[in-house]
Amino acid sequence: MKKLLLSVTFCFAFLNLLAQKNGSITGILADSANHKTTLNYATVSVYKAGDSVLSTYKLSDDKGTFKINNLAIGVKYRLIITAWQYGTFRKDVALTIQKPAIDLGTLYLSTKSNDLNEIVITAERPPVIVRKDTIEFNAESFKTLPSAVVEDLLKKLPGVQIAEDGSIQVNGKTVSKILVDGKEFFGGDQQIATKNLPANIIDKVQVVDDKQAKRRDPDLAAADIPQIINLKLKRAIKKGAFGKLYAGAGIKNLYQTGGLMNFFRDTTQVSMLAYGNNINQPGFNPNDVQRIGGFNRSGVNSMMMSSGGYFEFNGISFGGSSSGIQTSSGGGFNFNTMTKKGLKINTQYFFGKSDNLLERLTNTNQTLGADRLITNANENTSALILKHNIRGKIDWQIDSLTQLTIEPVVILSSNNAVSTTYSSNSNANGQLINTLQNLNDRNASNNKYQLIADYSKDFIKAGRSLNLGIDASYNPNPVLTYNRSNSRFFLTPLSTDLDQLRNNSIENFRTYIYSNFTEPISKNLNFKIDLSGNIINNENALGTFFRNPANQLYDIIVPNLTQTVKQTGFKTNANISFRYKIGKDLSVQPGFVQNYISLNNRFTTGSDINQRFNFLWPTLTVKYKILTINYSAQFTEPNVNYLQPVADNTNALYIRNGNPNLIPARTQSLRLNMYKYDPKSLINYNLYGYGNFTKNGIINTTTINNGVQVVTPINASGIYNFYGGANGSKDFKINKTTLKAGLGLWVNFDHSPVIINEIRSNADVYYIGPNGNFRVNFNDFLEINQTYSVNLNRSRYDDSFYTNLSYNTHNSTSELIIRYPKKVVFETTYALTVNGQQIAGYNNNIKLWNAAVTYLFLKNDRAQLKFAVNDILQSNVRRKISITGNSIIDSQSNNLGRYGMVTLTYNIQNFGQKVGGRQTMFNF
């Protein structure tokens, strides 16, 4: 009875609390002189009478209306209304039980007079001021914890979205850089500022359009113009140091260790990093490498990331593996500085080493009429990879309208891999056709020498701009492969052995020159011309040698497996277009592109093949509000490796031919993109689609005889593919609880001919992926994140020789974070992958459960002691499935499995303080 009374009392109290928060105030804001002019995006701040703490606020919409909900009844409020170029409007309002909803009607504001004696009440500073081209947030109106950084402050600002990778959007627009007091802070590096500057030193956060981006591309729609965040400080920051050091140890002799340090003084920055581990993880997360490693300032030209945690920036690996088990280490430095004349200089050097062990099972199931070819492969590969990456960058702002960038790059990489594979082929009746035992000892280098230069010039006349550039690269890639194998055939008994050396030297030299010029003809009409050219000089030199039984050396040349191919030539591209603006929201940009390509393919044996192609094709770009549609076309020459007529026989059951008669492919592309963020309803959505239609594209034709596949590339038309999707999400905020929910759908469709044993069919391969997610944050005390997706994969053929294929994969990830008691953080993730494919020895339900507890200590929680357990349920594997041609390819690879680890991390942050002495770890 006591529990029942307590429950009833609680329910009444809860309902009473809800009832007390159902008050509202509405109104319309207008100009006092011209009543028809409404005041859009004005700030309505709500304070309790006699209190200087902001209760809530709203912006008026594009019709001047505002509505403030969830106000307490029986409380007297003070409304402070501010609008750009208008005087402050104040009004007291009392909500009562008899009148919980108040409509203030139309409130008229007068334009602001330049009264130098105007009194400013600091406690009533509005949380948001919207000017013509600037949104300004008062930092003191958005409370943060004492240890909060700028990122914590930005997360509380309306319309600001911060992704998991640290990228920022304001009202759906990407933030291109962050300034401090109007000046570049580490080259506008976003995460150095957001993740390291304390929030309590910020006075205002200002958001403006990136005018330089608009000058460089006058065709940018309003929705596509990047944003710049300017942090107005309470006090200046001149020098400091920050970084992190960590070390961990676990069972099975597992370890991880590393450190990043970033020293800066004014506009000079020096970053250093080093790491090592044998737990199959990158030495750092991508955010740390970008912000502390200095990559955000020096620039990221290329990025590759995988779901397993592996990532590369600019071709530099920082450890971790997309498959297998890896021991990795590396280190380097990044130096950035900016001279008084605006010259930005960057140099960097990184060295990486990884030793990877991959154990993989692969099942390939091909449909062949009433028969099948089922290939099972068991692969064991050990690879040692060494990489040196040296690059520099000079960015010279010659004047306010002219900029020159020069970037040299040197990459030296070696990959030594020994792979042992046992594979077998069987038919639909389960009969064994053949087996292969294969050993490949491969020593390869992947080197690159590159120079990039870019010159851009804006003119005094608005809209006129010129851009010139050159990108020259040389890639010498020698590959030595020692190949020993034994093949056994059972339907027609036969056994063959192979012992050979393939010396394959591939050299690619390419020079890309480009220019574009934009000229405004009138207010609504622009002329634009783009000119570019490629100089091509590639070589594929292949020599094959059998082992000599007399001296055990590989010195017996095999003439029919030896050939050198040289490809020289050039191609040009000219694109002329006119952009016409129709009204406020619509622009049309028709034009035409002229492509010319000239290639000369020469062979050691055989006649030269000269190719000349030319075409003229229309182009079109249409922009309407947030929607952009683009249509274009281009030539693509075949890779020189495809032209090598000598077969690759390193897998005796899967032989790959070349084809010297391949011609360039012509591709027409259609793109669609739409993105919208509504700051009033906190809803964002996007729609995108990409379609390619290819003539003379490259496909493989396959001949299968006695289980041996011979693959030859050929040109084919009627190839088209489409990739598209839609995503939407909405943010909810109730007091200190935030909820973000999202739904999405992506679709991939490929239409391409498939040819097996001269039987041709069109193959339609579909990938459909609906997905959903939600994230709940209860005042940073409790966080719940959930994602779910299902991948539906189908293939259809118009010839009965091929059987339709299908499979489904379900993926779910659940995350729970609890920050209680103080200084303790519990976190756990549970990922589940369920697959419909049923193969003996394969795990169809992969359950990956990780958990950790972290204790925070020292000032500002600089030190963290973390105990983590990986793969609690001992799943031990990864799995990947795909449909290619007439085959389902299903592979399963090894993972590290269950282990526990204790890691100690120390974070160094020092801004505006004395660095050195007994109080810090480093002197500066």
PDB file of N, CA and C in Angstrom, residues 486-559:
ATOM      1  N   ASN A 486      52.128 -26.057 -57.310  1.00  0.00           N
ATOM      2  CA  ASN A 486      51.845 -27.408 -57.782  1.00  0.00           C
ATOM      3  C   ASN A 486      50.349 -27.511 -58.034  1.00  0.00           C
ATOM      4  N   SER A 487      49.969 -27.889 -59.261  1.00  0.00           N
ATOM      5  CA  SER A 487      48.566 -28.025 -59.643  1.00  0.00           C
ATOM      6  C   SER A 487      48.256 -29.487 -59.910  1.00  0.00           C
ATOM      7  N   ARG A 488      47.107 -29.952 -59.393  1.00  0.00           N
ATOM      8  CA  ARG A 488      46.689 -31.330 -59.620  1.00  0.00           C
ATOM      9  C   ARG A 488      45.278 -31.330 -60.180  1.00  0.00           C
ATOM     10  N   PHE A 489      45.066 -32.090 -61.256  1.00  0.00           N
ATOM     11  CA  PHE A 489      43.767 -32.198 -61.910  1.00  0.00           C
ATOM     12  C   PHE A 489      43.272 -33.632 -61.758  1.00  0.00           C
ATOM     13  N   PHE A 490      41.936 -33.781 -61.517  1.00  0.00           N
ATOM     14  CA  PHE A 490      41.415 -35.098 -61.158  1.00  0.00           C
ATOM     15  C   PHE A 490      40.479 -35.685 -62.209  1.00  0.00           C
ATOM     16  N   LEU A 491      39.678 -34.869 -62.889  1.00  0.00           N
ATOM     17  CA  LEU A 491      38.792 -35.424 -63.911  1.00  0.00           C
ATOM     18  C   LEU A 491      39.607 -36.003 -65.059  1.00  0.00           C
ATOM     19  N   THR A 492      40.641 -35.285 -65.452  1.00  0.00           N
ATOM     20  CA  THR A 492      41.660 -35.806 -66.375  1.00  0.00           C
ATOM     21  C   THR A 492      42.982 -35.749 -65.625  1.00  0.00           C
ATOM     22  N   PRO A 493      43.410 -36.876 -65.038  1.00  0.00           N
ATOM     23  CA  PRO A 493      44.562 -36.850 -64.119  1.00  0.00           C
ATOM     24  C   PRO A 493      45.794 -36.175 -64.729  1.00  0.00           C
ATOM     25  N   LEU A 494      46.282 -35.173 -63.981  1.00  0.00           N
ATOM     26  CA  LEU A 494      47.455 -34.418 -64.441  1.00  0.00           C
ATOM     27  C   LEU A 494      48.025 -33.660 -63.258  1.00  0.00           C
ATOM     28  N   SER A 495      49.355 -33.512 -63.253  1.00  0.00           N
ATOM     29  CA  SER A 495      50.019 -32.726 -62.221  1.00  0.00           C
ATOM     30  C   SER A 495      51.082 -31.865 -62.884  1.00  0.00           C
ATOM     31  N   THR A 496      51.090 -30.555 -62.532  1.00  0.00           N
ATOM     32  CA  THR A 496      52.078 -29.634 -63.118  1.00  0.00           C
ATOM     33  C   THR A 496      52.733 -28.833 -62.009  1.00  0.00           C
ATOM     34  N   ASP A 497      54.018 -28.510 -62.235  1.00  0.00           N
ATOM     35  CA  ASP A 497      54.775 -27.694 -61.283  1.00  0.00           C
ATOM     36  C   ASP A 497      55.280 -26.449 -61.981  1.00  0.00           C
ATOM     37  N   LEU A 498      55.415 -25.374 -61.212  1.00  0.00           N
ATOM     38  CA  LEU A 498      55.904 -24.108 -61.750  1.00  0.00           C
ATOM     39  C   LEU A 498      56.864 -23.493 -60.749  1.00  0.00           C
ATOM     40  N   ASP A 499      58.015 -23.031 -61.249  1.00  0.00           N
ATOM     41  CA  ASP A 499      59.010 -22.363 -60.411  1.00  0.00           C
ATOM     42  C   ASP A 499      59.615 -21.242 -61.249  1.00  0.00           C
ATOM     43  N   GLN A 500      59.210 -19.994 -60.976  1.00  0.00           N
ATOM     44  CA  GLN A 500      59.594 -18.898 -61.862  1.00  0.00           C
ATOM     45  C   GLN A 500      59.820 -17.607 -61.072  1.00  0.00           C
ATOM     46  N   LEU A 501      60.472 -16.651 -61.752  1.00  0.00           N
ATOM     47  CA  LEU A 501      60.666 -15.295 -61.244  1.00  0.00           C
ATOM     48  C   LEU A 501      60.072 -14.325 -62.254  1.00  0.00           C
ATOM     49  N   ARG A 502      59.178 -13.450 -61.794  1.00  0.00           N
ATOM     50  CA  ARG A 502      58.619 -12.387 -62.636  1.00  0.00           C
ATOM     51  C   ARG A 502      59.204 -11.057 -62.180  1.00  0.00           C
ATOM     52  N   ASN A 503      59.921 -10.412 -63.107  1.00  0.00           N
ATOM     53  CA  ASN A 503      60.496  -9.095 -62.839  1.00  0.00           C
ATOM     54  C   ASN A 503      59.662  -8.075 -63.617  1.00  0.00           C
ATOM     55  N   ASN A 504      58.804  -7.382 -62.906  1.00  0.00           N
ATOM     56  CA  ASN A 504      57.856  -6.462 -63.540  1.00  0.00           C
ATOM     57  C   ASN A 504      58.153  -5.033 -63.070  1.00  0.00           C
ATOM     58  N   SER A 505      58.639  -4.196 -63.991  1.00  0.00           N
ATOM     59  CA  SER A 505      58.946  -2.804 -63.671  1.00  0.00           C
ATOM     60  C   SER A 505      57.889  -1.915 -64.326  1.00  0.00           C
ATOM     61  N   ILE A 506      57.140  -1.194 -63.505  1.00  0.00           N
ATOM     62  CA  ILE A 506      56.068  -0.328 -63.995  1.00  0.00           C
ATOM     63  C   ILE A 506      56.442   1.116 -63.679  1.00  0.00           C
ATOM     64  N   GLU A 507      56.485   1.944 -64.708  1.00  0.00           N
ATOM     65  CA  GLU A 507      56.831   3.354 -64.531  1.00  0.00           C
ATOM     66  C   GLU A 507      55.739   4.210 -65.164  1.00  0.00           C
ATOM     67  N   ASN A 508      55.210   5.137 -64.379  1.00  0.00           N
ATOM     68  CA  ASN A 508      54.170   6.044 -64.862  1.00  0.00           C
ATOM     69  C   ASN A 508      54.638   7.480 -64.674  1.00  0.00           C
ATOM     70  N   PHE A 509      54.682   8.213 -65.770  1.00  0.00           N
ATOM     71  CA  PHE A 509      54.989   9.643 -65.696  1.00  0.00           C
ATOM     72  C   PHE A 509      53.821  10.398 -66.311  1.00  0.00           C
ATOM     73  N   ARG A 510      53.305  11.362 -65.555  1.00  0.00           N
ATOM     74  CA  ARG A 510      52.141  12.094 -66.021  1.00  0.00           C
ATOM     75  C   ARG A 510      52.261  13.565 -65.611  1.00  0.00           C
ATOM     76  N   THR A 511      51.931  14.438 -66.546  1.00  0.00           N
ATOM     77  CA  THR A 511      51.901  15.872 -66.267  1.00  0.00           C
ATOM     78  C   THR A 511      50.516  16.401 -66.604  1.00  0.00           C
ATOM     79  N   TYR A 512      49.872  16.959 -65.602  1.00  0.00           N
ATOM     80  CA  TYR A 512      48.521  17.496 -65.778  1.00  0.00           C
ATOM     81  C   TYR A 512      48.581  19.022 -65.656  1.00  0.00           C
ATOM     82  N   ILE A 513      48.152  19.725 -66.706  1.00  0.00           N
ATOM     83  CA  ILE A 513      48.159  21.185 -66.729  1.00  0.00           C
ATOM     84  C   ILE A 513      46.715  21.659 -66.865  1.00  0.00           C
ATOM     85  N   TYR A 514      46.333  22.631 -66.061  1.00  0.00           N
ATOM     86  CA  TYR A 514      44.936  23.064 -66.088  1.00  0.00           C
ATOM     87  C   TYR A 514      44.840  24.582 -65.922  1.00  0.00           C
ATOM     88  N   SER A 515      43.730  25.138 -66.398  1.00  0.00           N
ATOM     89  CA  SER A 515      43.458  26.561 -66.233  1.00  0.00           C
ATOM     90  C   SER A 515      41.960  26.783 -66.362  1.00  0.00           C
ATOM     91  N   ASN A 516      41.458  27.806 -65.689  1.00  0.00           N
ATOM     92  CA  ASN A 516      40.067  28.207 -65.874  1.00  0.00           C
ATOM     93  C   ASN A 516      39.951  29.716 -65.685  1.00  0.00           C
ATOM     94  N   PHE A 517      39.028  30.296 -66.410  1.00  0.00           N
ATOM     95  CA  PHE A 517      38.828  31.740 -66.376  1.00  0.00           C
ATOM     96  C   PHE A 517      37.333  32.027 -66.376  1.00  0.00           C
ATOM     97  N   THR A 518      36.919  32.941 -65.500  1.00  0.00           N
ATOM     98  CA  THR A 518      35.518  33.332 -65.392  1.00  0.00           C
ATOM     99  C   THR A 518      35.400  34.834 -65.640  1.00  0.00           C
ATOM    100  N   GLU A 519      34.443  35.208 -66.468  1.00  0.00           N
ATOM    101  CA  GLU A 519      34.236  36.609 -66.811  1.00  0.00           C
ATOM    102  C   GLU A 519      32.743  36.932 -66.728  1.00  0.00           C
ATOM    103  N   PRO A 520      32.371  37.899 -65.865  1.00  0.00           N
ATOM    104  CA  PRO A 520      30.970  38.324 -65.813  1.00  0.00           C
ATOM    105  C   PRO A 520      30.632  39.225 -67.012  1.00  0.00           C
ATOM    106  N   ILE A 521      29.664  38.800 -67.810  1.00  0.00           N
ATOM    107  CA  ILE A 521      29.243  39.595 -68.961  1.00  0.00           C
ATOM    108  C   ILE A 521      28.224  40.642 -68.544  1.00  0.00           C
ATOM    109  N   SER A 522      27.339  40.233 -67.659  1.00  0.00           N
ATOM    110  CA  SER A 522      26.338  41.148 -67.117  1.00  0.00           C
ATOM    111  C   SER A 522      26.022  40.701 -65.703  1.00  0.00           C
ATOM    112  N   LYS A 523      25.043  41.339 -65.099  1.00  0.00           N
ATOM    113  CA  LYS A 523      24.688  41.015 -63.726  1.00  0.00           C
ATOM    114  C   LYS A 523      24.219  39.571 -63.599  1.00  0.00           C
ATOM    115  N   ASN A 524      23.542  39.064 -64.616  1.00  0.00           N
ATOM    116  CA  ASN A 524      22.969  37.729 -64.550  1.00  0.00           C
ATOM    117  C   ASN A 524      23.649  36.715 -65.458  1.00  0.00           C
ATOM    118  N   LEU A 525      24.694  37.123 -66.209  1.00  0.00           N
ATOM    119  CA  LEU A 525      25.320  36.219 -67.167  1.00  0.00           C
ATOM    120  C   LEU A 525      26.824  36.182 -66.965  1.00  0.00           C
ATOM    121  N   ASN A 526      27.373  34.962 -66.811  1.00  0.00           N
ATOM    122  CA  ASN A 526      28.815  34.750 -66.663  1.00  0.00           C
ATOM    123  C   ASN A 526      29.315  33.827 -67.767  1.00  0.00           C
ATOM    124  N   PHE A 527      30.546  34.083 -68.205  1.00  0.00           N
ATOM    125  CA  PHE A 527      31.222  33.210 -69.167  1.00  0.00           C
ATOM    126  C   PHE A 527      32.353  32.492 -68.447  1.00  0.00           C
ATOM    127  N   LYS A 528      32.503  31.168 -68.711  1.00  0.00           N
ATOM    128  CA  LYS A 528      33.548  30.397 -68.053  1.00  0.00           C
ATOM    129  C   LYS A 528      34.184  29.444 -69.047  1.00  0.00           C
ATOM    130  N   ILE A 529      35.522  29.366 -69.009  1.00  0.00           N
ATOM    131  CA  ILE A 529      36.252  28.435 -69.857  1.00  0.00           C
ATOM    132  C   ILE A 529      37.253  27.655 -69.016  1.00  0.00           C
ATOM    133  N   ASP A 530      37.249  26.336 -69.186  1.00  0.00           N
ATOM    134  CA  ASP A 530      38.193  25.445 -68.501  1.00  0.00           C
ATOM    135  C   ASP A 530      39.020  24.720 -69.552  1.00  0.00           C
ATOM    136  N   LEU A 531      40.345  24.807 -69.438  1.00  0.00           N
ATOM    137  CA  LEU A 531      41.252  24.127 -70.356  1.00  0.00           C
ATOM    138  C   LEU A 531      42.203  23.256 -69.544  1.00  0.00           C
ATOM    139  N   SER A 532      42.400  22.020 -69.986  1.00  0.00           N
ATOM    140  CA  SER A 532      43.337  21.141 -69.282  1.00  0.00           C
ATOM    141  C   SER A 532      43.951  20.168 -70.270  1.00  0.00           C
ATOM    142  N   GLY A 533      45.123  19.655 -69.912  1.00  0.00           N
ATOM    143  CA  GLY A 533      45.816  18.695 -70.771  1.00  0.00           C
ATOM    144  C   GLY A 533      46.660  17.740 -69.948  1.00  0.00           C
ATOM    145  N   ASN A 534      46.775  16.499 -70.413  1.00  0.00           N
ATOM    146  CA  ASN A 534      47.592  15.475 -69.791  1.00  0.00           C
ATOM    147  C   ASN A 534      48.685  15.028 -70.744  1.00  0.00           C
ATOM    148  N   ILE A 535      49.934  15.017 -70.290  1.00  0.00           N
ATOM    149  CA  ILE A 535      51.035  14.414 -71.032  1.00  0.00           C
ATOM    150  C   ILE A 535      51.301  13.043 -70.406  1.00  0.00           C
ATOM    151  N   ILE A 536      51.246  11.990 -71.213  1.00  0.00           N
ATOM    152  CA  ILE A 536      51.285  10.619 -70.708  1.00  0.00           C
ATOM    153  C   ILE A 536      52.559   9.932 -71.187  1.00  0.00           C
ATOM    154  N   ASN A 537      53.263   9.270 -70.264  1.00  0.00           N
ATOM    155  CA  ASN A 537      54.451   8.502 -70.609  1.00  0.00           C
ATOM    156  C   ASN A 537      54.569   7.347 -69.608  1.00  0.00           C
ATOM    157  N   ASN A 538      54.034   6.170 -69.996  1.00  0.00           N
ATOM    158  CA  ASN A 538      53.986   5.018 -69.098  1.00  0.00           C
ATOM    159  C   ASN A 538      54.720   3.832 -69.716  1.00  0.00           C
ATOM    160  N   GLU A 539      55.236   2.974 -68.846  1.00  0.00           N
ATOM    161  CA  GLU A 539      55.955   1.785 -69.316  1.00  0.00           C
ATOM    162  C   GLU A 539      55.688   0.610 -68.392  1.00  0.00           C
ATOM    163  N   ASN A 540      55.467  -0.565 -68.992  1.00  0.00           N
ATOM    164  CA  ASN A 540      55.326  -1.811 -68.245  1.00  0.00           C
ATOM    165  C   ASN A 540      56.300  -2.813 -68.840  1.00  0.00           C
ATOM    166  N   ALA A 541      57.430  -3.007 -68.150  1.00  0.00           N
ATOM    167  CA  ALA A 541      58.477  -3.918 -68.625  1.00  0.00           C
ATOM    168  C   ALA A 541      58.420  -5.200 -67.800  1.00  0.00           C
ATOM    169  N   LEU A 542      58.191  -6.337 -68.473  1.00  0.00           N
ATOM    170  CA  LEU A 542      58.029  -7.612 -67.781  1.00  0.00           C
ATOM    171  C   LEU A 542      59.019  -8.630 -68.322  1.00  0.00           C
ATOM    172  N   GLY A 543      59.765  -9.236 -67.406  1.00  0.00           N
ATOM    173  CA  GLY A 543      60.656 -10.338 -67.770  1.00  0.00           C
ATOM    174  C   GLY A 543      60.363 -11.530 -66.873  1.00  0.00           C
ATOM    175  N   THR A 544      60.207 -12.717 -67.473  1.00  0.00           N
ATOM    176  CA  THR A 544      59.911 -13.933 -66.715  1.00  0.00           C
ATOM    177  C   THR A 544      61.051 -14.927 -66.908  1.00  0.00           C
ATOM    178  N   PHE A 545      61.490 -15.568 -65.786  1.00  0.00           N
ATOM    179  CA  PHE A 545      62.638 -16.468 -65.808  1.00  0.00           C
ATOM    180  C   PHE A 545      62.300 -17.739 -65.033  1.00  0.00           C
ATOM    181  N   PHE A 546      62.662 -18.889 -65.612  1.00  0.00           N
ATOM    182  CA  PHE A 546      62.539 -20.155 -64.910  1.00  0.00           C
ATOM    183  C   PHE A 546      63.822 -20.419 -64.124  1.00  0.00           C
ATOM    184  N   ARG A 547      63.676 -21.223 -63.051  1.00  0.00           N
ATOM    185  CA  ARG A 547      64.860 -21.591 -62.275  1.00  0.00           C
ATOM    186  C   ARG A 547      65.713 -22.592 -63.074  1.00  0.00           C
ATOM    187  N   ASN A 548      67.006 -22.343 -63.074  1.00  0.00           N
ATOM    188  CA  ASN A 548      67.954 -23.204 -63.776  1.00  0.00           C
ATOM    189  C   ASN A 548      68.368 -24.347 -62.848  1.00  0.00           C
ATOM    190  N   PRO A 549      68.037 -25.604 -63.189  1.00  0.00           N
ATOM    191  CA  PRO A 549      68.410 -26.725 -62.299  1.00  0.00           C
ATOM    192  C   PRO A 549      69.913 -26.840 -62.082  1.00  0.00           C
ATOM    193  N   ALA A 550      70.687 -26.347 -63.028  1.00  0.00           N
ATOM    194  CA  ALA A 550      72.146 -26.501 -62.916  1.00  0.00           C
ATOM    195  C   ALA A 550      72.729 -25.628 -61.819  1.00  0.00           C
ATOM    196  N   ASN A 551      72.304 -24.373 -61.721  1.00  0.00           N
ATOM    197  CA  ASN A 551      72.888 -23.470 -60.734  1.00  0.00           C
ATOM    198  C   ASN A 551      71.874 -22.920 -59.741  1.00  0.00           C
ATOM    199  N   GLN A 552      70.585 -23.357 -59.879  1.00  0.00           N
ATOM    200  CA  GLN A 552      69.505 -22.926 -58.996  1.00  0.00           C
ATOM    201  C   GLN A 552      69.233 -21.428 -59.062  1.00  0.00           C
ATOM    202  N   LEU A 553      69.675 -20.800 -60.152  1.00  0.00           N
ATOM    203  CA  LEU A 553      69.398 -19.385 -60.359  1.00  0.00           C
ATOM    204  C   LEU A 553      68.262 -19.221 -61.361  1.00  0.00           C
ATOM    205  N   TYR A 554      67.567 -18.090 -61.245  1.00  0.00           N
ATOM    206  CA  TYR A 554      66.486 -17.804 -62.176  1.00  0.00           C
ATOM    207  C   TYR A 554      67.075 -17.035 -63.372  1.00  0.00           C
ATOM    208  N   ASP A 555      67.661 -17.790 -64.312  1.00  0.00           N
ATOM    209  CA  ASP A 555      68.336 -17.154 -65.438  1.00  0.00           C
ATOM    210  C   ASP A 555      67.913 -17.712 -66.792  1.00  0.00           C
ATOM    211  N   ILE A 556      66.851 -18.526 -66.818  1.00  0.00           N
ATOM    212  CA  ILE A 556      66.341 -19.047 -68.086  1.00  0.00           C
ATOM    213  C   ILE A 556      65.159 -18.185 -68.505  1.00  0.00           C
ATOM    214  N   ILE A 557      65.361 -17.307 -69.466  1.00  0.00           N
ATOM    215  CA  ILE A 557      64.314 -16.385 -69.871  1.00  0.00           C
ATOM    216  C   ILE A 557      63.207 -17.128 -70.631  1.00  0.00           C
ATOM    217  N   VAL A 558      61.964 -16.705 -70.385  1.00  0.00           N
ATOM    218  CA  VAL A 558      60.801 -17.298 -71.047  1.00  0.00           C
ATOM    219  C   VAL A 558      60.293 -16.279 -72.060  1.00  0.00           C
ATOM    220  N   PRO A 559      60.580 -16.445 -73.360  1.00  0.00           N
ATOM    221  CA  PRO A 559      60.249 -15.404 -74.345  1.00  0.00           C
ATOM    222  C   PRO A 559      58.767 -15.072 -74.423  1.00  0.00           C
TER     223      PRO A 559
END
